[in-house]
């Protein structure tokens, strides 16, 4: 282990990753702005659904645009390696703040990006081909510790492998769900669309998707299988980008997988960038090795061990909760589970008090269509919404309002079932990490991880 942590590798892959990843995030911010999503998702709504423990993270009205500006500028500085330490911290904080503002917009790849950015804060990604080096030649290093690059590879491998583990369940493998629902809806796709009407195609996609996720990280790490593995990465994520509305995630994973390629490959990329900026493109350069001070490296390695222990163990926290994971979603988020279920719900809330006042709530008066859709199938969001209603009607003259919900949810094509106990006054229930006893059981088992 001591020998490994002293082993150097060329800095080009880390520098190329910094540039490509930063530019992808900058493009994502521009795309988000141009589509009007900042206003639609973070300014227009009357209420928001913060994450438990992060209730202080909330949109800032019209000043929310400033958060996105800060994120976009930080992404550019990050990519350029300009004021890198400040830019990387600013990018991590601004992007993660955006991610945590509302549960309604949660996507697994936002969490992945935040974790990558957190890692990058501590890595010497500005020591090669950066504005910082242009400003201060003493920062240049052609060699960096190998573990810095391997930590990024390991995070990508964990993402893929755990996504594959999550597909080892009876709905995905034995019933081809939810792809058996989703693919026929895309039968108008040019050329391949008609194939989606056949059930065997859903099974083929399900089994291939599982095998792909379980193996591709290891195949990318192996030099012999890397080119073929990368072809499957491009094909797989290219197809998912066409079939499913999951934003920039496929493109982010396509460029992220390049981190597995050799230093020579990345040096050629940087040489082309140099030629674009009319800089010296020679691959001959001084051999300068960057090393952390021993005490700093020891601290970073310990922090890295804690970081990866969390990534490995977090997906298993669902074992602490009773009930079916896909149904209760207790321990579902932040666990590398991607596109595993088709879940839809209907909720009708009733607010009443001891004086006899009673009202059936029109959800459209409080929530956007996206918020209502996401809330209706997720217990913690149902509870948060009940508290929003409690506080609203307390101000409207209700005395100690009671909030009840009639809710029905369908999971992966099953018949709709009552989701939340209609006898439970949600106004009195408190959010916590404890199991939510007011979620009614699915009475069906999805076997597997």
Coordinates of C-alpha atoms in Angstrom, one line a residue:
X1 CA 0.0 0.0 0.0
X2 CA 2.8 2.4 0.8
X3 CA 4.4 1.6 -2.6
X4 CA 1.1 2.2 -4.3
X5 CA 0.5 5.6 -2.7
X6 CA 4.0 6.7 -3.7
X7 CA 3.6 5.6 -7.3
X8 CA 3.3 8.5 -9.9
X9 CA 1.4 8.7 -13.2
X10 CA 1.2 11.3 -15.9
X11 CA -0.9 14.3 -15.2
X12 CA -2.5 14.6 -18.7
X13 CA -5.5 12.3 -17.9
X14 CA -6.4 14.4 -14.8
X15 CA -6.0 17.6 -16.7
X16 CA -8.1 16.4 -19.7
X17 CA -10.8 15.2 -17.3
X18 CA -10.9 18.6 -15.6
X19 CA -11.3 20.3 -19.0
X20 CA -13.9 17.9 -20.4
X21 CA -16.0 17.6 -17.2
X22 CA -15.9 21.3 -16.5
X23 CA -17.1 22.1 -20.0
X24 CA -19.9 19.5 -19.8
X25 CA -21.2 21.2 -16.7
X26 CA -20.9 24.6 -18.2
X27 CA -23.0 23.4 -21.2
X28 CA -25.5 21.9 -18.8
X29 CA -25.9 25.2 -17.0
X30 CA -26.4 27.1 -20.3
X31 CA -28.9 24.5 -21.5
X32 CA -30.8 24.7 -18.2
X33 CA -31.0 28.5 -18.5
X34 CA -32.0 28.6 -22.2
X35 CA -34.8 26.1 -21.7
X36 CA -36.3 28.3 -19.0
X37 CA -36.0 25.7 -16.3
X38 CA -34.5 28.0 -13.7
X39 CA -37.7 29.9 -13.6
X40 CA -40.0 26.9 -14.0
X41 CA -38.4 24.8 -11.4
X42 CA -37.0 27.2 -8.8
X43 CA -38.8 30.5 -9.0
X44 CA -42.3 29.9 -10.2
X45 CA -43.3 27.2 -7.6
X46 CA -44.9 28.5 -4.4
X47 CA -43.4 25.7 -2.3
X48 CA -40.4 23.4 -2.3
X49 CA -39.4 20.0 -1.0
X50 CA -35.9 20.3 0.7
X51 CA -33.9 17.3 1.7
X52 CA -34.1 16.2 5.4
X53 CA -31.3 18.0 7.3
X54 CA -30.9 20.6 4.5
X55 CA -34.0 22.6 5.0
X56 CA -31.9 25.8 4.9
X57 CA -31.1 25.1 1.2
X58 CA -33.8 26.8 -0.7
X59 CA -34.3 28.9 -3.9
X60 CA -33.6 32.6 -3.5
X61 CA -36.4 34.0 -5.7
X62 CA -35.0 35.9 -8.6
X63 CA -31.6 35.8 -7.0
X64 CA -31.6 32.1 -7.8
X65 CA -30.2 33.1 -11.2
X66 CA -27.0 34.3 -9.4
X67 CA -26.5 30.7 -8.1
X68 CA -26.6 29.4 -11.6
X69 CA -24.3 32.2 -12.8
X70 CA -21.8 31.3 -10.0
X71 CA -22.0 27.7 -11.0
X72 CA -21.5 28.4 -14.7
X73 CA -18.5 30.8 -14.1
X74 CA -17.0 28.3 -11.7
X75 CA -17.4 25.5 -14.3
X76 CA -15.5 27.6 -16.9
X77 CA -12.7 28.5 -14.4
X78 CA -12.6 24.9 -13.3
X79 CA -12.2 23.7 -16.9
X80 CA -9.5 26.3 -17.6
X81 CA -7.6 25.5 -14.4
X82 CA -7.8 29.1 -13.4
X83 CA -7.9 29.8 -9.6
X84 CA -8.5 26.1 -9.5
X85 CA -8.9 25.6 -5.8
X86 CA -11.4 28.4 -5.4
X87 CA -13.2 27.4 -8.6
X88 CA -13.5 23.7 -7.6
X89 CA -14.9 24.6 -4.2
X90 CA -17.3 27.1 -5.7
X91 CA -18.4 24.7 -8.4
X92 CA -19.0 21.9 -5.8
X93 CA -20.9 24.2 -3.5
X94 CA -23.1 25.9 -6.1
X95 CA -23.9 22.7 -8.0
X96 CA -24.8 20.8 -4.8
X97 CA -26.9 23.7 -3.6
X98 CA -28.9 23.6 -6.9
X99 CA -29.2 19.8 -6.4
X100 CA -30.6 20.1 -2.9
X101 CA -33.1 22.9 -3.5
X102 CA -36.0 20.7 -4.4
X103 CA -36.5 16.9 -4.2
X104 CA -38.8 17.1 -7.2
X105 CA -35.8 17.5 -9.5
X106 CA -33.6 14.8 -7.9
X107 CA -31.7 12.7 -10.4
X108 CA -29.1 10.1 -9.5
X109 CA -26.5 11.7 -11.8
X110 CA -26.7 15.0 -9.9
X111 CA -25.4 13.1 -6.9
X112 CA -22.6 11.5 -9.0
X113 CA -21.5 15.0 -10.3
X114 CA -21.4 16.3 -6.8
X115 CA -19.3 13.4 -5.6
X116 CA -16.9 13.9 -8.5
X117 CA -16.6 17.6 -7.8
X118 CA -16.0 16.9 -4.1
X119 CA -13.1 14.6 -5.1
X120 CA -11.7 17.1 -7.5
X121 CA -11.4 19.7 -4.8
X122 CA -8.5 17.7 -3.3
X123 CA -6.8 16.6 -6.5
X124 CA -3.9 18.4 -8.2
X125 CA -5.8 18.8 -11.5
X126 CA -4.4 22.3 -12.2
X127 CA -0.8 21.2 -12.3
X128 CA -0.8 20.5 -16.1
X129 CA -2.1 22.5 -19.0
X130 CA -3.9 25.2 -16.9
X131 CA -4.1 28.9 -16.6
X132 CA -2.7 28.5 -13.1
X133 CA 0.5 27.1 -14.6
X134 CA 0.7 29.9 -17.2
X135 CA 0.5 32.4 -14.3
X136 CA 2.9 30.5 -12.1
X137 CA 5.4 28.1 -13.8
X138 CA 6.4 26.6 -10.4
X139 CA 3.0 24.9 -10.2
X140 CA 3.8 22.8 -13.3
X141 CA 4.0 19.0 -12.8
X142 CA 4.0 16.3 -15.5
X143 CA 3.5 13.6 -12.9
X144 CA 0.9 13.3 -10.1
X145 CA 0.2 10.5 -7.6
X146 CA -1.5 7.6 -9.3
X147 CA -4.1 7.3 -6.6
X148 CA -5.5 10.7 -7.6
X149 CA -6.5 9.4 -11.0
X150 CA -7.5 6.0 -9.7
X151 CA -9.9 7.5 -7.2
X152 CA -11.9 9.0 -10.1
X153 CA -11.9 5.6 -11.9
X154 CA -13.0 3.9 -8.7
X155 CA -16.0 6.2 -8.3
X156 CA -17.1 5.6 -11.9
X157 CA -16.7 1.8 -11.3
X158 CA -18.8 2.0 -8.1
X159 CA -21.6 3.9 -10.0
X160 CA -21.8 1.3 -12.7
X161 CA -21.4 -1.8 -10.5
X162 CA -24.0 -0.7 -8.0
X163 CA -26.4 0.2 -10.9
X164 CA -25.9 -3.3 -12.1
X165 CA -26.4 -4.8 -8.6
X166 CA -29.7 -2.9 -8.3
X167 CA -30.9 -4.6 -11.5
X168 CA -30.4 -8.0 -10.0
X169 CA -34.1 -8.1 -9.0
X170 CA -37.1 -10.1 -10.1
X171 CA -38.9 -7.3 -11.7
X172 CA -36.0 -6.3 -13.9
X173 CA -34.7 -9.7 -14.9
X174 CA -37.7 -12.0 -14.7
X175 CA -40.5 -9.6 -15.8
X176 CA -38.5 -7.1 -17.9
X177 CA -40.0 -4.3 -15.9
X178 CA -40.2 -1.3 -16.3
X179 CA -38.7 -1.6 -19.8
X180 CA -41.7 -3.7 -20.9
X181 CA -43.8 -0.6 -20.2
X182 CA -41.4 2.0 -21.5
X183 CA -40.2 0.6 -24.8
X184 CA -43.5 0.1 -26.6
X185 CA -44.2 3.8 -25.8
X186 CA -41.1 4.6 -28.0
X187 CA -42.2 2.5 -31.0
X188 CA -42.1 5.6 -33.2
X189 CA -38.3 5.8 -32.9
X190 CA -36.9 5.7 -36.4
X191 CA -35.6 2.3 -37.7
X192 CA -35.6 0.4 -34.4
X193 CA -38.9 1.6 -33.1
X194 CA -41.1 -1.3 -34.4
X195 CA -38.9 -3.8 -32.5
X196 CA -40.0 -2.3 -29.2
X197 CA -43.5 -3.8 -29.6
X198 CA -41.9 -7.3 -29.0
X199 CA -41.6 -8.5 -25.5
X200 CA -38.3 -10.3 -26.1
X201 CA -36.7 -7.0 -26.9
X202 CA -37.6 -5.7 -23.4
X203 CA -36.0 -8.8 -21.9
X204 CA -32.9 -8.4 -24.1
X205 CA -32.5 -4.8 -23.0
X206 CA -33.0 -5.7 -19.4
X207 CA -30.4 -8.5 -19.3
X208 CA -27.9 -6.6 -21.4
X209 CA -28.3 -3.4 -19.3
X210 CA -27.6 -5.5 -16.1
X211 CA -24.6 -7.2 -17.6
X212 CA -23.3 -3.9 -19.0
X213 CA -23.5 -2.1 -15.6
X214 CA -21.9 -4.9 -13.7
X215 CA -19.0 -5.4 -16.1
X216 CA -18.2 -2.2 -17.9
X217 CA -16.2 -0.5 -15.2
X218 CA -13.9 -3.5 -15.0
X219 CA -13.6 -3.7 -18.8
X220 CA -12.7 0.0 -19.0
X221 CA -10.0 -0.5 -16.4
X222 CA -8.4 -3.4 -18.4
X223 CA -6.2 -2.2 -21.2
X224 CA -7.0 -5.0 -23.6
X225 CA -10.8 -4.7 -23.3
X226 CA -10.9 -0.9 -22.9
X227 CA -11.5 0.1 -26.6
X228 CA -14.4 -2.4 -27.0
X229 CA -15.8 -1.4 -23.6
X230 CA -15.8 2.3 -24.6
X231 CA -17.7 1.5 -27.8
X232 CA -20.4 -0.1 -25.7
X233 CA -20.4 3.0 -23.4
X234 CA -21.0 5.2 -26.4
X235 CA -23.7 2.9 -27.9
X236 CA -25.4 2.3 -24.6
X237 CA -25.6 5.9 -23.4
X238 CA -26.3 7.1 -27.0
X239 CA -29.3 4.8 -27.1
X240 CA -30.6 5.9 -23.7
X241 CA -30.2 9.5 -24.7
X242 CA -32.5 8.8 -27.7
X243 CA -35.1 6.8 -25.8
X244 CA -35.4 8.4 -22.4
X245 CA -35.5 12.0 -21.2
X246 CA -32.6 11.9 -18.7
X247 CA -30.9 15.1 -19.7
X248 CA -27.1 15.4 -19.9
X249 CA -26.4 12.2 -18.0
X250 CA -25.6 10.0 -21.0
X251 CA -23.2 12.5 -22.4
X252 CA -21.5 13.1 -19.1
X253 CA -20.9 9.4 -18.7
X254 CA -19.6 9.1 -22.3
X255 CA -16.9 11.8 -21.6
X256 CA -16.3 10.6 -18.0
X257 CA -15.3 7.1 -19.3
X258 CA -12.4 8.7 -21.1
X259 CA -10.6 8.9 -17.8
X260 CA -9.7 5.2 -18.1
X261 CA -7.6 5.8 -21.3
X262 CA -3.9 6.0 -21.3
X263 CA -1.8 9.0 -20.6
X264 CA -0.6 9.1 -24.3
X265 CA -4.2 9.3 -25.4
X266 CA -4.8 12.3 -23.2
X267 CA -1.6 13.9 -24.1
X268 CA -2.7 13.8 -27.8
X269 CA -6.0 15.5 -26.8
X270 CA -4.1 18.2 -25.0
X271 CA -1.7 18.6 -27.9
X272 CA -4.7 19.3 -30.1
X273 CA -6.0 21.8 -27.6
X274 CA -2.6 23.5 -27.6
X275 CA -2.6 23.7 -31.4
X276 CA -6.0 25.3 -31.2
X277 CA -4.6 28.0 -28.9
X278 CA -1.4 28.2 -31.0
X279 CA 0.8 26.9 -28.2
X280 CA 3.8 24.5 -28.5
X281 CA 2.4 21.1 -29.2
X282 CA 5.5 19.1 -28.6
X283 CA 5.1 16.0 -26.4
X284 CA 8.6 16.5 -24.9
X285 CA 8.3 18.1 -21.5
X286 CA 10.3 18.3 -18.3
X287 CA 9.8 15.5 -15.8
X288 CA 8.4 17.2 -12.7
X289 CA 6.6 15.1 -10.1
X290 CA 4.1 16.6 -7.8
X291 CA 4.0 15.1 -4.3
X292 CA 1.8 15.9 -1.4
X293 CA 3.6 16.5 1.8
X294 CA 3.5 13.2 3.8
X295 CA 1.2 14.5 6.5
X296 CA -1.2 16.0 3.9
X297 CA -1.2 12.8 1.8
X298 CA -1.9 10.7 4.9
X299 CA -4.9 13.0 5.8
X300 CA -6.2 12.9 2.2
X301 CA -5.9 9.1 2.0
X302 CA -7.8 8.7 5.3
X303 CA -10.5 11.1 4.0
X304 CA -10.6 9.1 0.8
X305 CA -11.1 5.9 2.7
X306 CA -14.0 7.4 4.6
X307 CA -15.5 8.8 1.3
X308 CA -15.4 5.5 -0.5
X309 CA -16.7 3.6 2.6
X310 CA -19.7 5.8 2.5
X311 CA -20.2 5.3 -1.2
X312 CA -20.0 1.5 -0.8
X313 CA -22.2 1.3 2.3
X314 CA -24.9 3.9 1.6
X315 CA -26.7 1.7 -0.9
X316 CA -27.2 -0.9 1.7
X317 CA -29.0 1.3 4.2
X318 CA -32.3 0.2 2.9
X319 CA -31.8 -3.0 4.9
X320 CA -32.4 -1.0 8.0
X321 CA -36.0 -0.4 6.9
X322 CA -39.0 -2.9 6.7
X323 CA -41.1 -3.2 3.6
X324 CA -40.3 -3.3 -0.1
X325 CA -37.7 -0.7 -1.1
X326 CA -39.3 0.3 -4.4
X327 CA -42.6 0.9 -2.6
X328 CA -41.4 2.8 0.5
X329 CA -38.3 4.3 -1.1
X330 CA -36.7 4.5 2.4
X331 CA -33.0 4.3 1.5
X332 CA -33.6 4.6 -2.2
X333 CA -31.9 7.9 -3.1
X334 CA -28.2 8.4 -3.2
X335 CA -27.6 4.7 -3.8
X336 CA -26.7 4.5 -7.5
X337 CA -30.2 3.1 -8.4
X338 CA -31.0 4.3 -12.0
X339 CA -34.2 3.9 -13.9
X340 CA -35.5 0.8 -12.1
X341 CA -39.2 1.5 -11.7
X342 CA -42.3 3.0 -13.2
X343 CA -44.2 4.4 -10.3
X344 CA -47.2 6.7 -10.4
X345 CA -49.6 7.9 -7.7
X346 CA -52.7 9.8 -7.0
X347 CA -53.3 11.8 -3.8
X348 CA -56.3 13.7 -2.4
X349 CA -55.7 15.6 0.8
X350 CA -58.4 16.5 3.4
X351 CA -57.7 19.2 6.0
X352 CA -60.0 19.5 9.0
X353 CA -60.0 20.7 12.6
X354 CA -61.8 20.1 15.9
X355 CA -64.4 22.9 15.2
X356 CA -65.8 21.0 12.2
X357 CA -64.0 22.9 9.4
X358 CA -63.2 20.6 6.5
X359 CA -61.8 21.2 3.1
X360 CA -60.6 18.9 0.2
X361 CA -57.4 20.4 -1.1
X362 CA -56.8 21.3 -4.8
X363 CA -53.1 20.3 -5.2
X364 CA -52.8 22.6 -8.2
X365 CA -53.2 25.6 -6.0
X366 CA -50.0 24.7 -4.1
X367 CA -47.8 22.6 -6.4
X368 CA -46.6 22.6 -10.0
X369 CA -47.5 19.5 -12.1
X370 CA -44.0 18.1 -11.7
X371 CA -44.1 18.6 -8.0
X372 CA -47.5 16.9 -7.7
X373 CA -46.4 14.0 -9.9
X374 CA -43.2 13.4 -7.8
X375 CA -44.9 14.0 -4.4
X376 CA -47.8 11.6 -5.1
X377 CA -45.6 8.5 -5.2
X378 CA -42.9 9.4 -2.6
X379 CA -43.8 9.1 1.2
X380 CA -41.4 11.7 2.5
X381 CA -42.7 14.3 0.0
X382 CA -46.3 13.4 0.9
X383 CA -45.4 14.1 4.5
X384 CA -43.7 17.4 3.6
X385 CA -46.7 18.5 1.6
X386 CA -49.0 17.6 4.5
X387 CA -46.9 20.0 6.7
X388 CA -47.2 22.7 4.0
X389 CA -51.0 22.3 4.1
X390 CA -51.0 22.2 7.9
X391 CA -49.1 25.5 8.2
X392 CA -51.1 27.1 5.4
X393 CA -54.5 26.3 6.9
X394 CA -53.4 27.2 10.4
X395 CA -52.9 30.7 9.1
X396 CA -56.3 30.6 7.4
X397 CA -58.2 30.1 10.6
X398 CA -58.1 26.3 11.1
X399 CA -57.4 25.4 14.8
X400 CA -54.7 22.7 15.0
X401 CA -55.3 21.5 11.5
X402 CA -55.4 17.7 10.8
X403 CA -54.2 16.5 7.4
X404 CA -55.3 13.1 5.9
X405 CA -54.6 11.7 2.5
X406 CA -56.3 9.2 0.2
X407 CA -53.5 7.9 -1.9
X408 CA -53.1 5.2 -4.5
X409 CA -49.9 4.1 -6.2
X410 CA -49.1 1.7 -9.0
X411 CA -45.6 0.2 -9.2
X412 CA -44.2 -1.4 -12.3
X413 CA -47.6 -2.1 -13.9
X414 CA -49.2 -3.6 -10.8
X415 CA -52.7 -2.6 -9.9
X416 CA -53.0 0.6 -7.9
X417 CA -53.0 0.1 -4.1
X418 CA -53.7 2.3 -1.1
X419 CA -50.3 3.8 -0.3
X420 CA -50.7 5.8 2.9
X421 CA -52.8 5.0 5.9
X422 CA -56.0 7.2 5.5
X423 CA -56.5 7.2 9.3
X424 CA -53.1 8.8 10.0
X425 CA -53.0 12.5 10.8
X426 CA -49.9 13.5 8.8
X427 CA -49.9 16.9 10.5
X428 CA -48.7 15.2 13.7
X429 CA -46.1 13.0 12.0
X430 CA -42.5 14.2 12.0
X431 CA -39.8 13.6 9.4
X432 CA -36.8 11.5 10.6
X433 CA -34.7 8.6 9.5
X434 CA -37.0 6.2 11.4
X435 CA -39.2 3.8 9.4
X436 CA -42.5 5.4 8.4
X437 CA -45.1 3.2 10.0
X438 CA -48.0 4.9 8.1
X439 CA -46.9 3.6 4.8
X440 CA -49.1 0.6 4.0
X441 CA -47.4 -2.6 2.8
X442 CA -47.2 -3.6 -0.9
X443 CA -47.9 -7.2 0.0
X444 CA -45.7 -8.3 -2.8
X445 CA -42.0 -9.1 -2.9
X446 CA -39.5 -7.9 -5.4
X447 CA -36.7 -10.4 -4.9
X448 CA -33.1 -9.2 -5.2
X449 CA -30.7 -6.4 -4.3

